[in-house]
Coordinates of C-alpha atoms and ligand atoms in Angstrom, one line a residue:
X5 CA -70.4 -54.3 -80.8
X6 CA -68.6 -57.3 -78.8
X7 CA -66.8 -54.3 -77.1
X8 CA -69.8 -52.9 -75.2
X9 CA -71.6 -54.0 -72.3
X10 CA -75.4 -54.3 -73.4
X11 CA -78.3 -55.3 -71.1
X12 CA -81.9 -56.0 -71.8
X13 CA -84.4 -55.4 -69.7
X14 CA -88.1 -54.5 -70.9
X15 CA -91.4 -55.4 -69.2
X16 CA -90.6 -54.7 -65.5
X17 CA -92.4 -56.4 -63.2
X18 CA -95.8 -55.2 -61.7
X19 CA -94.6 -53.9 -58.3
X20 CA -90.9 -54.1 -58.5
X21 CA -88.8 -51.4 -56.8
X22 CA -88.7 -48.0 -58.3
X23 CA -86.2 -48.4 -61.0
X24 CA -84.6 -45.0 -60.7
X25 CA -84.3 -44.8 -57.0
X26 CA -80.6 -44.3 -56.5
X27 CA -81.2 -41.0 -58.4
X28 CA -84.4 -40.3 -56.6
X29 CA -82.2 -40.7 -53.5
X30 CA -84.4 -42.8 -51.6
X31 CA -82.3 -45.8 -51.7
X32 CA -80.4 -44.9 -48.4
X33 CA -78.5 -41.9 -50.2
X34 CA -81.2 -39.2 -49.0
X35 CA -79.0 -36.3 -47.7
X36 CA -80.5 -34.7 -44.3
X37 CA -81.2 -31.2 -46.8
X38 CA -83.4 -33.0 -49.1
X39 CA -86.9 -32.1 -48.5
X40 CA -88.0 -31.7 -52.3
X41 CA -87.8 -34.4 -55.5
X42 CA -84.8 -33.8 -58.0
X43 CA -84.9 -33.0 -61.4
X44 CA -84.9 -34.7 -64.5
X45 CA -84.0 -32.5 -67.3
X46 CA -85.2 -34.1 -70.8
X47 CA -84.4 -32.9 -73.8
X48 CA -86.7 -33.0 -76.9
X49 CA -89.8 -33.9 -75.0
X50 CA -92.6 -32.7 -77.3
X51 CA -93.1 -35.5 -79.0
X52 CA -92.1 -39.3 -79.8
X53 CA -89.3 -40.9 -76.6
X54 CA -88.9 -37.5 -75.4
X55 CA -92.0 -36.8 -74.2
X56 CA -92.3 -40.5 -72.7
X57 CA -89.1 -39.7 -70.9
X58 CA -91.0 -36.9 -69.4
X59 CA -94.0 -38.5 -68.4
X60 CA -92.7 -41.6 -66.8
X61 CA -89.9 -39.5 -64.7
X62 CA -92.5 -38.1 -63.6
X63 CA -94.7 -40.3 -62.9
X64 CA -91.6 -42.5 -60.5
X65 CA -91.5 -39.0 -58.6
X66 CA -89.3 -36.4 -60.4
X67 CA -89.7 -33.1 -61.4
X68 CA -88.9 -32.3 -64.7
X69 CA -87.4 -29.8 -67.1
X70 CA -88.8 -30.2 -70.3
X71 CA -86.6 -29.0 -73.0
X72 CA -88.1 -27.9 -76.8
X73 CA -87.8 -25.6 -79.5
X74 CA -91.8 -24.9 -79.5
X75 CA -93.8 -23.2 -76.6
X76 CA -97.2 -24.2 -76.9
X77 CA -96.4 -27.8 -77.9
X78 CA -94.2 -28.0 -74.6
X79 CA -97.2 -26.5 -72.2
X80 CA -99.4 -29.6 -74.0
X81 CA -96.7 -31.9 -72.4
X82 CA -96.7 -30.2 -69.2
X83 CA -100.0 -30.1 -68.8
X84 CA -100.7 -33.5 -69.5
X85 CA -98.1 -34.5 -66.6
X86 CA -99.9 -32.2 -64.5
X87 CA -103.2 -33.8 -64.7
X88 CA -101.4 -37.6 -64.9
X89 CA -99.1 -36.9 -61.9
X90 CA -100.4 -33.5 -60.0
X91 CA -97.2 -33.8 -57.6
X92 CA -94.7 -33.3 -60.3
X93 CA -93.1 -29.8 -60.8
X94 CA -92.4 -28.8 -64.3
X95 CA -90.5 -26.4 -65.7
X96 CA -89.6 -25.4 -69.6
X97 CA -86.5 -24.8 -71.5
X98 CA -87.3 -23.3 -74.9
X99 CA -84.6 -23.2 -77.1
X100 CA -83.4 -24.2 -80.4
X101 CA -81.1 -27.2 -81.0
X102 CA -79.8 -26.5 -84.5
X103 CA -77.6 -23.3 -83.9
X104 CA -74.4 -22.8 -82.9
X105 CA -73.5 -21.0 -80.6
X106 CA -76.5 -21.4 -78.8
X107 CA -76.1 -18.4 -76.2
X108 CA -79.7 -19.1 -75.5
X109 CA -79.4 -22.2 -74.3
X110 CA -76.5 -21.6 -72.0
X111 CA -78.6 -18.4 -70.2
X112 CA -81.2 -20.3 -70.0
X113 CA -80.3 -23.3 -68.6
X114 CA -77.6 -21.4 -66.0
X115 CA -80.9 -19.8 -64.7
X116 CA -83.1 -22.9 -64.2
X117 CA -79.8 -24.5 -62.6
X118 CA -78.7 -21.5 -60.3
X119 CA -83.0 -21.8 -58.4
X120 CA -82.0 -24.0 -55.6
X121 CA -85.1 -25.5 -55.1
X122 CA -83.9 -27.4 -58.8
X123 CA -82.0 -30.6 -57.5
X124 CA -80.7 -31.8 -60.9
X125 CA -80.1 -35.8 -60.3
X126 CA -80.6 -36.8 -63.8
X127 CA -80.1 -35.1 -67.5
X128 CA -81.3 -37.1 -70.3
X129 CA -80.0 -36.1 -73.7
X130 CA -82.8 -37.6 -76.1
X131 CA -83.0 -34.9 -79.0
X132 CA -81.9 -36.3 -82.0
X133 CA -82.9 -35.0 -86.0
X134 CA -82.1 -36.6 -89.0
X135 CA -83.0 -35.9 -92.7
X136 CA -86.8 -37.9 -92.9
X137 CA -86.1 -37.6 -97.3
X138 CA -82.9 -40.2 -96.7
X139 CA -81.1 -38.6 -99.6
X140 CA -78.0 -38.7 -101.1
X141 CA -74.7 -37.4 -99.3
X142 CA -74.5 -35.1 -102.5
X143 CA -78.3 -34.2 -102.5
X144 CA -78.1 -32.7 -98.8
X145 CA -77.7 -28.6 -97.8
X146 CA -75.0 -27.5 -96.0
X147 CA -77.6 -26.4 -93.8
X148 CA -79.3 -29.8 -93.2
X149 CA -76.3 -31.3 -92.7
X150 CA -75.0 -29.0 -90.2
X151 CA -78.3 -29.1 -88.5
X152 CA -78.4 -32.8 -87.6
X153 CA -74.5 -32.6 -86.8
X154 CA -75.1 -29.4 -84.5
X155 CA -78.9 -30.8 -82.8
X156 CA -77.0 -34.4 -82.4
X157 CA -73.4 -33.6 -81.1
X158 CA -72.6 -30.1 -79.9
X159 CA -76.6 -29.7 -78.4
X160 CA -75.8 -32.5 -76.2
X161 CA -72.3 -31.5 -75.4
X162 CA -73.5 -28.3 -74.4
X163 CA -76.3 -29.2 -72.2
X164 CA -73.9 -31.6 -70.6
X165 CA -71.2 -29.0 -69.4
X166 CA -73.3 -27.0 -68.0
X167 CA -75.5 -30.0 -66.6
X168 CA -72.4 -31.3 -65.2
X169 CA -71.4 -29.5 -62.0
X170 CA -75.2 -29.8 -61.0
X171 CA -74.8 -33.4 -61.4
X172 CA -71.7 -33.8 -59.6
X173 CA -73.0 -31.7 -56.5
X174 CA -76.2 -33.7 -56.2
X175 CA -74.6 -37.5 -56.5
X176 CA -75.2 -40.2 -57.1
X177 CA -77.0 -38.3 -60.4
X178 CA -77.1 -39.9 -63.8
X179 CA -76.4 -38.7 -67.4
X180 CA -77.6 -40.6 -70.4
X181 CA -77.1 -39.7 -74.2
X182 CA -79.5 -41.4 -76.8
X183 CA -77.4 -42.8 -79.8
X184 CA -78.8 -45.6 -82.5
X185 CA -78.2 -49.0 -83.6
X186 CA -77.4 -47.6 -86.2
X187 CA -74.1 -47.1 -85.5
X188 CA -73.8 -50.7 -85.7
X189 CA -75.9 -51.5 -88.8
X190 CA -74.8 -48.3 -90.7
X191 CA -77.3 -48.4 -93.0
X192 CA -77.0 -46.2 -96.0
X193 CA -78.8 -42.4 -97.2
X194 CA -78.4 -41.3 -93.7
X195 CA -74.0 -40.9 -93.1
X196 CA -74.2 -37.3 -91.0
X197 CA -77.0 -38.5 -88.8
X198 CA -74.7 -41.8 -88.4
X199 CA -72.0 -40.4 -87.7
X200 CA -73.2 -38.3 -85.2
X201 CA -74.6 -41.4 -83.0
X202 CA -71.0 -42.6 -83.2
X203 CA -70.0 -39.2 -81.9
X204 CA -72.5 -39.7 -79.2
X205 CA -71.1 -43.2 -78.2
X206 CA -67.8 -42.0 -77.6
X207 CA -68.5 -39.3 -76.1
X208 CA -70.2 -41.5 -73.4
X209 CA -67.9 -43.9 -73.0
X210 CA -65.4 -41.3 -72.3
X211 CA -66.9 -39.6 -69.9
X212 CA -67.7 -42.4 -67.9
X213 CA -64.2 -43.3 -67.8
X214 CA -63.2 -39.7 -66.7
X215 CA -66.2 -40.1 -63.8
X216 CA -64.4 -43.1 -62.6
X217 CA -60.4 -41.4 -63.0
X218 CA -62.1 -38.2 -61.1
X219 CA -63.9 -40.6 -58.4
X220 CA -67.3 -39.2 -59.3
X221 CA -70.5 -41.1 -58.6
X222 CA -72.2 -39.4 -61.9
X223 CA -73.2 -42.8 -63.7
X224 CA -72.9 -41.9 -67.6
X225 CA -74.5 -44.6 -70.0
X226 CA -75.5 -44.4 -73.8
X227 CA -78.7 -45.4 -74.4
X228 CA -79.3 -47.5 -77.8
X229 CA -82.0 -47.7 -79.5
X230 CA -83.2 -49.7 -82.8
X231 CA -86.2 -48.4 -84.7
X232 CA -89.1 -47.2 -82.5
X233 CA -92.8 -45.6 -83.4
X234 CA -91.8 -41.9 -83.1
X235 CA -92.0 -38.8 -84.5
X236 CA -88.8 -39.8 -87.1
X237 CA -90.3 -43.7 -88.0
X238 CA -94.1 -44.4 -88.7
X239 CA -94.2 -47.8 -89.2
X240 CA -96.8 -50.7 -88.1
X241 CA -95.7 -51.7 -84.3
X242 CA -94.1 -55.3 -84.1
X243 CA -91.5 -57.6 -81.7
X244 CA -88.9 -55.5 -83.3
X245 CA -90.4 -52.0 -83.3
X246 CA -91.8 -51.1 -80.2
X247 CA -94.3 -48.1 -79.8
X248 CA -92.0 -45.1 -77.9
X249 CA -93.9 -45.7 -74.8
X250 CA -92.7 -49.2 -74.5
X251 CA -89.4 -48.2 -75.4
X252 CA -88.9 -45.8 -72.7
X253 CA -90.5 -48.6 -69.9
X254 CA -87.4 -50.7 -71.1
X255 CA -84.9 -47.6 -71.0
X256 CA -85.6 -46.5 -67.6
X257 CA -86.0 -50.1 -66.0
X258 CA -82.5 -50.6 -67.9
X259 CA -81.1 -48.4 -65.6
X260 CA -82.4 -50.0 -62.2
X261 CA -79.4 -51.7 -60.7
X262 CA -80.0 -55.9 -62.0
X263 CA -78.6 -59.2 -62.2
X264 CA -76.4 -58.4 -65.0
X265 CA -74.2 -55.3 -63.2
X266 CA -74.6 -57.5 -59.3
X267 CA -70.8 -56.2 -59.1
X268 CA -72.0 -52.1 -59.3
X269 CA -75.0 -50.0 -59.1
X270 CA -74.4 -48.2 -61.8
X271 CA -76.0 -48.7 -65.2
X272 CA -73.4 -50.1 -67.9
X273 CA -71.5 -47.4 -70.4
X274 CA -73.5 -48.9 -73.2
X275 CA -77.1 -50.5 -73.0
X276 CA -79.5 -51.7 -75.5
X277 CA -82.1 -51.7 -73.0
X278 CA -85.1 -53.0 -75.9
X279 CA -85.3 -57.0 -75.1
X280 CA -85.5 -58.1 -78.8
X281 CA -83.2 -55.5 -80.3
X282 CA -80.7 -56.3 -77.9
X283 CA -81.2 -60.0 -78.8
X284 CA -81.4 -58.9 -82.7
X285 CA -77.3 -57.2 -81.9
X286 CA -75.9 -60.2 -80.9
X287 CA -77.0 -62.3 -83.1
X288 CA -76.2 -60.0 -85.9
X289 CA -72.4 -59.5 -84.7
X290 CA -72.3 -63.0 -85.6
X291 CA -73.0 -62.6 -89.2
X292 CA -70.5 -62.0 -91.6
X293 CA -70.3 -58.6 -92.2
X294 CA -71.8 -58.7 -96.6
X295 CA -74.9 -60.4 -94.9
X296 CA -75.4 -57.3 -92.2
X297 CA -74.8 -55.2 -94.7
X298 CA -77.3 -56.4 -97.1
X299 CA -79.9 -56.1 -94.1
X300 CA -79.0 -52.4 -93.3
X301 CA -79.2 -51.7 -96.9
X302 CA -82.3 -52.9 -97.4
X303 CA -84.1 -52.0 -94.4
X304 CA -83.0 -47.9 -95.5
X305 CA -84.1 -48.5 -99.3
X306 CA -88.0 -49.5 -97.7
X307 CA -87.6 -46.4 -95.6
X308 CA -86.2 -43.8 -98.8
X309 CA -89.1 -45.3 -101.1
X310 CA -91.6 -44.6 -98.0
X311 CA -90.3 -41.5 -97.3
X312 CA -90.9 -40.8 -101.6
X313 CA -94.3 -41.7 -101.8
X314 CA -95.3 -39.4 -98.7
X315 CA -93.8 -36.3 -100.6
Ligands
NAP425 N1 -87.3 -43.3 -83.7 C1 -86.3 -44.2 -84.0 O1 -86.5 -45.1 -84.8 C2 -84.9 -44.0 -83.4 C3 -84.0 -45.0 -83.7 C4 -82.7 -44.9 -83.1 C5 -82.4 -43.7 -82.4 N2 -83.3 -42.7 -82.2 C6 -83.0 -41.6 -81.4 O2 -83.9 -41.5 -80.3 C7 -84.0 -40.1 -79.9 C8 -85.4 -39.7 -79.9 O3 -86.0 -39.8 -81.2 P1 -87.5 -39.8 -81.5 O4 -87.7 -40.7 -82.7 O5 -88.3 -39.9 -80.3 O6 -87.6 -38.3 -82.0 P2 -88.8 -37.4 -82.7 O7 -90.1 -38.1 -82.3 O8 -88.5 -37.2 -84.1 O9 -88.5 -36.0 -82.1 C9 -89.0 -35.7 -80.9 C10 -88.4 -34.4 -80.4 O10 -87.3 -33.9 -81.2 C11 -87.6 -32.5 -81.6 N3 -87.0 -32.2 -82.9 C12 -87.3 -32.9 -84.0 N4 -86.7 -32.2 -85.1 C13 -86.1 -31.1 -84.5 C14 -85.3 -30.1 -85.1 N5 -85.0 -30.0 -86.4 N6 -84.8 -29.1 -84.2 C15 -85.1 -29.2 -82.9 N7 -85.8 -30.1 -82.3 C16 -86.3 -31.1 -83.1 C17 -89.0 -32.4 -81.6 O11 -89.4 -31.1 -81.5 P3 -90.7 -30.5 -82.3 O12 -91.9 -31.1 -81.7 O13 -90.5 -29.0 -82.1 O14 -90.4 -30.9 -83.8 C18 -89.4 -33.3 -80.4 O15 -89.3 -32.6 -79.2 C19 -83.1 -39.3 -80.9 O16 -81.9 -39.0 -80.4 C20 -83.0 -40.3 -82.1 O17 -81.8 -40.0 -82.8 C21 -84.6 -42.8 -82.7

């Protein structure tokens, strides 16, 4: 943890400056052909951070491309963005996250990207699944496993080289991958799921390097959550757990250029953008490691025996 750049930044201001401008463009980088609003492609937007992603994009002036397995579940989303912000364009990517190879996905997407009036400026790679049961290493399919490895790693991956040359064409653009704290915490009964928010770490923090080597103004940051109310955790809202809605606020004003990056505009390579889970991080890095561990360990045995009794 003491090697990544964290920020907090949750309850914005009333009134403050449209956190997402420099992707928006209208922060001095508006080209002369830019008549409509980019796009936002989200992934995973029917339901828990997803769909907030979608909403609020929208609502600061994007169109969006919501991304999700189901159909009718996506038109709900769309529809509610079309009543809660009637200037927002929408368009829908159905496809599955859990194969591989997903040819579906990369048609698909090509399409939507090859309309010109689509002016990709930010791609935000939220799907995530785990196994809800938290069982055993030697309790889980080969087929579960490789379903959260595939949804959580290659998905991403994927959407991102294709993404990529959009983004590159339509700078300053931003592309953000959702990982956990729990690649910090590593709490037990959930190791592919883990490992896979490792994966998506890295796989940040080297791509933002090879934006900088390649002198590209695609800003690439992992976004870090802790537990949030969602469609994966039903738990009693608190300091700690914020409701999906109020983690999303903090995401995206994260991103807005601060006091704590005054030397860039571009969002760090790692932020936990929640104000007390970022606070909880440090403090926790300071523990020795059997008392973190303990923690972890118990936090995931109240979430197995929950996840029992619903059965
Ligand atoms: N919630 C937390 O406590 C927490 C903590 C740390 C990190 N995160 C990360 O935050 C991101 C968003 O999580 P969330 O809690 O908001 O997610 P969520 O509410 O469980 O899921 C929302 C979206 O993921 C899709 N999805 C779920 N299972 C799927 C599957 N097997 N195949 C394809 N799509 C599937 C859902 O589609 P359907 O409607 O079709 O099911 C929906 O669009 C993820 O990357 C997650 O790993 C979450």
């Amino acid at each position: 943890m003491s090697s990544v750049a964290s920020t907090s930044a949750d309850n914005p201001p009333r009134g403050a400056a449209n956190p997402m401008r420099r992707y928006l463009h209208t922060n001095g980088a508006t080209k002369s052909n830019e008549t409509q609003a980019p796009y936002a492609l989200v992934t995973g937007t029917t339901g828990g951070m997803g769909e907030e992603w979608a909403k609020q994009l929208a609502a600061l002036g994007f169109n969006i491309i919501l991304q999700g397995r189901n159909r009718s579940k996506l038109e709900t989303v769309q529809s509610a963005i079309a009543v809660a912000t009637p200037s927002a364009q929408t368009r829908l990517l159905v496809t599955e996250a859990t194969i591989y190879p997903n040819e579906h996905l990369t048609q698909e997407l090509t399409s939507l990207l090859s309309d010109p009036e689509v002016r990709l400026t930010v791609v935000i790679n939220n799907l995530g699944t785990a196994n809800a049961h938290f069982p055993l290493l030697e309790e889980e399919t080969s087929e579960t496993i490789a379903q959260v490895i595939i949804s959580n790693t290659i998905f991403p991956a994927e959407v991102t080289r294709i993404c990529l040359p959009h983004l590159k064409r339509h700078e300053p653009s931003l592309l953000a991958v959702v990982s956990s704290i729990g690649v910090w915490a590593t709490p037990p009964y959930v190791s592919p799921y883990i490992g896979t928010k490792g994966f998506d770490l890295g796989f940040c923090q080297s791509l933002y390097n090879e934006m900088i080597a390649e002198k590209r103004d695609v800003d690439v940051t992992c976004l870090v959550p802790g537990q949030v109310i969602s469609g994966m955790l039903d738990a009693p809202e608190s300091l700690m757990i914020p409701t999906s809605e109020g983690w999303t606020r903090a995401a995206i004003q994260s991103l807005a250029p601060g006091m704590w990056n005054f030397w860039s505009v571009k969002p760090g390579v790692c932020i936990v953008p929640h104000r007390w889970q970022y606070w909880a991080t440090v403090v926790t890095s300071f523990l020795p490691a059997g008392v973190t561990r303990r923690l972890a360990i118990g936090i995931a045995k109240g979430l197995k025996e929950g996840a029992a009794k619903k059965k």
